[in-house]
C-alpha cells in the first residue's frame, strides 16, 4: 500500500514541478561564483539521484502513514542523506570539520573581547544577533547558536539551506517528524493540505510544530538569500561572519560593503579566506585539489584569492577596520589545525565597523 | 578551500540507515557497587523518575571512583558546570553517603594514588576531604626480587618530589568525591538503578533513519537509556561502569585481553612499628606488595597462582602471617647484597651517584604481627577496549582498560581519563561543539589511549618478565634493577612515569 501511495504521490509531486526548483543552478546567484563547487557537486548529485531507482523505501514511520508522508519520504531520505554527508566529521567534509573548532576558537576569543563577554561562560554570546553569510550546511551556525548567539544563516544555495534546516531540526520525535521536515524544507504541499492530513490521526499541528523545536534549532533562522538582499531588507547584526566565501564572490569589494552594511555600528565583522601566495597555490590548489582530492578540481581560482593586505584595504573602504588577524596552519601528522601568526595560506580577520560614516 | 569534496555522495543518498541500536542485556546486569553506607546525608537534587522521559546533557553510568571523579571534574570547570548530569548506579552509598568509621580498621581495598592524581583531586576540590580521613603518604619505595641479585630503592627526593604517592582506601576516595560534589551547586540527578538497554539514534541527523519500531528520541538527546525502573535521554553517555561494563557491551566496543591465571589476595595487616615505605618483592608466582595505610597498618596485595590463593585465603591466621613474613623476608631466596658493600659484585661497574638514594641500604620490611581484615581474592586480567569513543558514547576507567594491579596504576589511569575527558568536553563547549560529537570524543581517545596502552604494556611486561624463573633471565632482571637503582636520570624518569607526570621517554 505504501508503495502504491508513493507512486501516486510521486506523480503528484512531479506535477508540482518541484524538481526544477531543486536544481541549484536555477537560483539567482548575485554573489557570482559563490560556492561554485557546491553547485557543481550538487548538480551531479541530483542528476544521479533522478536517474537511479530508489532502493527499498523506508516505510513511513509516523502513526499516520498517509499520502504526503510517503510522497515526501523520498525527498526526506535524500536530504537527510545529504545532511548526513555534510555533517559526517569522518566524511568528505572532514577538512572543514577539522578546521571548524579552530576558526570558532578565533571567533570566540575575539568576539568575547569585542563584546566584553566572559570567556569562561558556556554561552558568551547570549543576546547577540549574528549572521553567518554563506552558512552551507550550518557547520558554523550551530556552534555559534550553542554559544548563545541568535544566529541567522544565509546561503545562496537552497540545497544548503535545506540541509542546514534538516540538521538543526534533527532528532525530532519519530511520530511527527515527517510533517515537520516537510515544513522545514518547504516541500510543495500547501499548508492547508498538510494541516488536513495531520488532523487525520495525528496530534501534531502547526503550533506544536513551532513550539516543539529544539531550543538550539529554533534560534537559528536559515534563509536562502544573499548578503545583498539582507541589506535591501535593512537587516543588521551585532556580528557579521563570512568564512571561506569571499574567494568565491564576483566582486569582493561589493561583498565587503554588504557585510559592512549588515553590521551595526561598533559591531564586528569576521572574514576568512585564502591568501594569494605561492604557498597557497601549492597547498590549497595543488595539494588539496590535485593530490589529496579534498576538494574537487577547479574549486578555487588562485587569481581570485585575496592577500591579507587587499582584504584589509577593501574592508577599510567598507568602513570596517581590521583589528586582528590570524592564520590557520595544518599539521599533517596530527590532522589538526591550529591558530598561528602564519597568514601565508589560510587566514581569518576580525574587524569592527567604524561609526564615523 | 574546505568546502566540497568529491566522492560519491550519491552512495549515501539511498544508503539505508540501520535502525537505532536496540540491544538487550540479561537482567543480571551487575553495576559496580561497593560497601553500602549506613548513615549519612541524602543529597539527591532531582528525583529520577516521572512519566516524562528525563533529559540530561550527560549520563554517567557507574558512580564509582572514576565516574564520580569525572562528575566532580565537570562540576569544577566553569565551562562545564552548567551541564545537567545523570549518574546511574544502584550503589546505595550514592544516596546515603559512605559511612566511614575513622577509628575502625582500614578496608583492604586501597589505591595507591600518584602525585598526578593528587593534583587532579586538588584541582577538583576533593583532596581536602581525603585529608580528613585516613591516608598515608609515602616517600620511599623498595623493590627487590627473590633471586637476591638486585634491589632498587626509590626516594621521592630523587625526582625532587615530596612524596611518591599516597595510599588511600577506596571508600575514602569515593566518599571524598561524594562530599566534593555535594559541596557544589552542580545539577545532578542520581538514578539508583541499573542500565538495561541503550538505544542510540544511529544517524547523526535522525531523519529517515529510525524505523517506526525504534523508540522516539527526545529532541537533541540522541541516546535513550532504559533503566531497571525508568528511562532517560542524554546527549552523551559516559561508561564508567567498571571492567564488566554494560555500556561497553551494549554499544559494541570490541576489547582485547587475557587472564593471567593469577589471583591476588588483599588484606589489611598490622605491624608492631609504623611503616612509611612501600615495599614490593617479586616472587616466582607473582609480586607481593606491602603498602602503608597509616599508623601501624599496612595493606597486602599478593599475587599468586589460583590454587595457592585459594589455600591462603582459608588457612588460619597464624599460618598466613608466617607466609607473609616469609615472603617479605628470606622466603624463596636470599636478601640482595647492599650496594654500599658492593665491592666485587657483578654489577660493581655501575658507579653509584652519591647524592641520591643509591646509598640507601637494602632493608627488610617490618614484620607483620596481626591480620586486621578479612582476606579477599580477585582474579587478575588485562583488558583493553579497541576504542574508547563512538557516537554519543565514551568509556572511561576500567570500562576502557583493566590492568595488572602491579604498581597500583589502575585507578590512576581512570582518574587520568576522567580529567582528560572533562577537559576535552570543556574545550568542545568553548567552541560550541555538540558534546556527543564523535570527533570531539576521539580527541579524548587520542589523548588517553597511547598513555594507557604504554602503561599496560609496561606492567604486562614486568609481569611476564617475572613469570619465568630462568637463570639468564634472572640476571637480566637483576641488571635492570641495578640500572634502575644506580642510573639517576633513569631512576628519575621511572619515578616521574610512575607518578603519572610524564610519558615514557620513548613516547615523549
mmCIF file with all atom_site columns, C-alpha atoms in Angstrom, chain B residues 18 49 73 76 95 114 140 149 204-206 273 305 327-329 332 349 409 451 475 482 489 495 504:
data_model
loop_
_atom_site.group_PDB
_atom_site.id
_atom_site.type_symbol
_atom_site.label_atom_id
_atom_site.label_alt_id
_atom_site.label_comp_id
_atom_site.label_asym_id
_atom_site.label_entity_id
_atom_site.label_seq_id
_atom_site.pdbx_PDB_ins_code
_atom_site.Cartn_x
_atom_site.Cartn_y
_atom_site.Cartn_z
_atom_site.occupancy
_atom_site.B_iso_or_equiv
_atom_site.pdbx_formal_charge
_atom_site.auth_seq_id
_atom_site.auth_comp_id
_atom_site.auth_asym_id
_atom_site.auth_atom_id
_atom_site.pdbx_PDB_model_num
ATOM 1  C CA . UNK B 1 18  ? 20.388 0.847   10.255 1.00 0.00 ? 18  UNK B CA 1
ATOM 2  C CA . UNK B 1 49  ? 11.694 9.015   37.516 1.00 0.00 ? 49  UNK B CA 1
ATOM 3  C CA . UNK B 1 73  ? 35.691 17.498  37.349 1.00 0.00 ? 73  UNK B CA 1
ATOM 4  C CA . UNK B 1 76  ? 34.563 22.311  38.998 1.00 0.00 ? 76  UNK B CA 1
ATOM 5  C CA . UNK B 1 95  ? 22.265 8.196   48.235 1.00 0.00 ? 95  UNK B CA 1
ATOM 6  C CA . UNK B 1 114 ? 50.097 9.068   42.273 1.00 0.00 ? 114 UNK B CA 1
ATOM 7  C CA . UNK B 1 140 ? 60.241 5.693   49.845 1.00 0.00 ? 140 UNK B CA 1
ATOM 8  C CA . UNK B 1 149 ? 70.631 -10.424 42.794 1.00 0.00 ? 149 UNK B CA 1
ATOM 9  C CA . UNK B 1 204 ? 23.566 11.884  13.031 1.00 0.00 ? 204 UNK B CA 1
ATOM 10 C CA . UNK B 1 205 ? 20.534 13.682  11.765 1.00 0.00 ? 205 UNK B CA 1
ATOM 11 C CA . UNK B 1 206 ? 17.966 11.187  12.730 1.00 0.00 ? 206 UNK B CA 1
ATOM 12 C CA . UNK B 1 273 ? 56.004 -0.436  64.361 1.00 0.00 ? 273 UNK B CA 1
ATOM 13 C CA . UNK B 1 305 ? 48.573 -18.816 41.310 1.00 0.00 ? 305 UNK B CA 1
ATOM 14 C CA . UNK B 1 327 ? 57.532 -13.856 51.516 1.00 0.00 ? 327 UNK B CA 1
ATOM 15 C CA . UNK B 1 328 ? 58.761 -10.428 52.571 1.00 0.00 ? 328 UNK B CA 1
ATOM 16 C CA . UNK B 1 329 ? 61.976 -11.725 54.050 1.00 0.00 ? 329 UNK B CA 1
ATOM 17 C CA . UNK B 1 332 ? 62.167 -18.113 48.133 1.00 0.00 ? 332 UNK B CA 1
ATOM 18 C CA . UNK B 1 349 ? 80.965 -1.256  37.278 1.00 0.00 ? 349 UNK B CA 1
ATOM 19 C CA . UNK B 1 409 ? 48.247 2.204   38.480 1.00 0.00 ? 409 UNK B CA 1
ATOM 20 C CA . UNK B 1 451 ? 49.256 6.521   27.583 1.00 0.00 ? 451 UNK B CA 1
ATOM 21 C CA . UNK B 1 475 ? 70.416 -11.961 35.737 1.00 0.00 ? 475 UNK B CA 1
ATOM 22 C CA . UNK B 1 482 ? 70.758 -2.250  39.195 1.00 0.00 ? 482 UNK B CA 1
ATOM 23 C CA . UNK B 1 489 ? 68.318 10.005  35.145 1.00 0.00 ? 489 UNK B CA 1
ATOM 24 C CA . UNK B 1 495 ? 59.645 7.863   39.264 1.00 0.00 ? 495 UNK B CA 1
ATOM 25 C CA . UNK B 1 504 ? 57.516 7.104   28.825 1.00 0.00 ? 504 UNK B CA 1
#
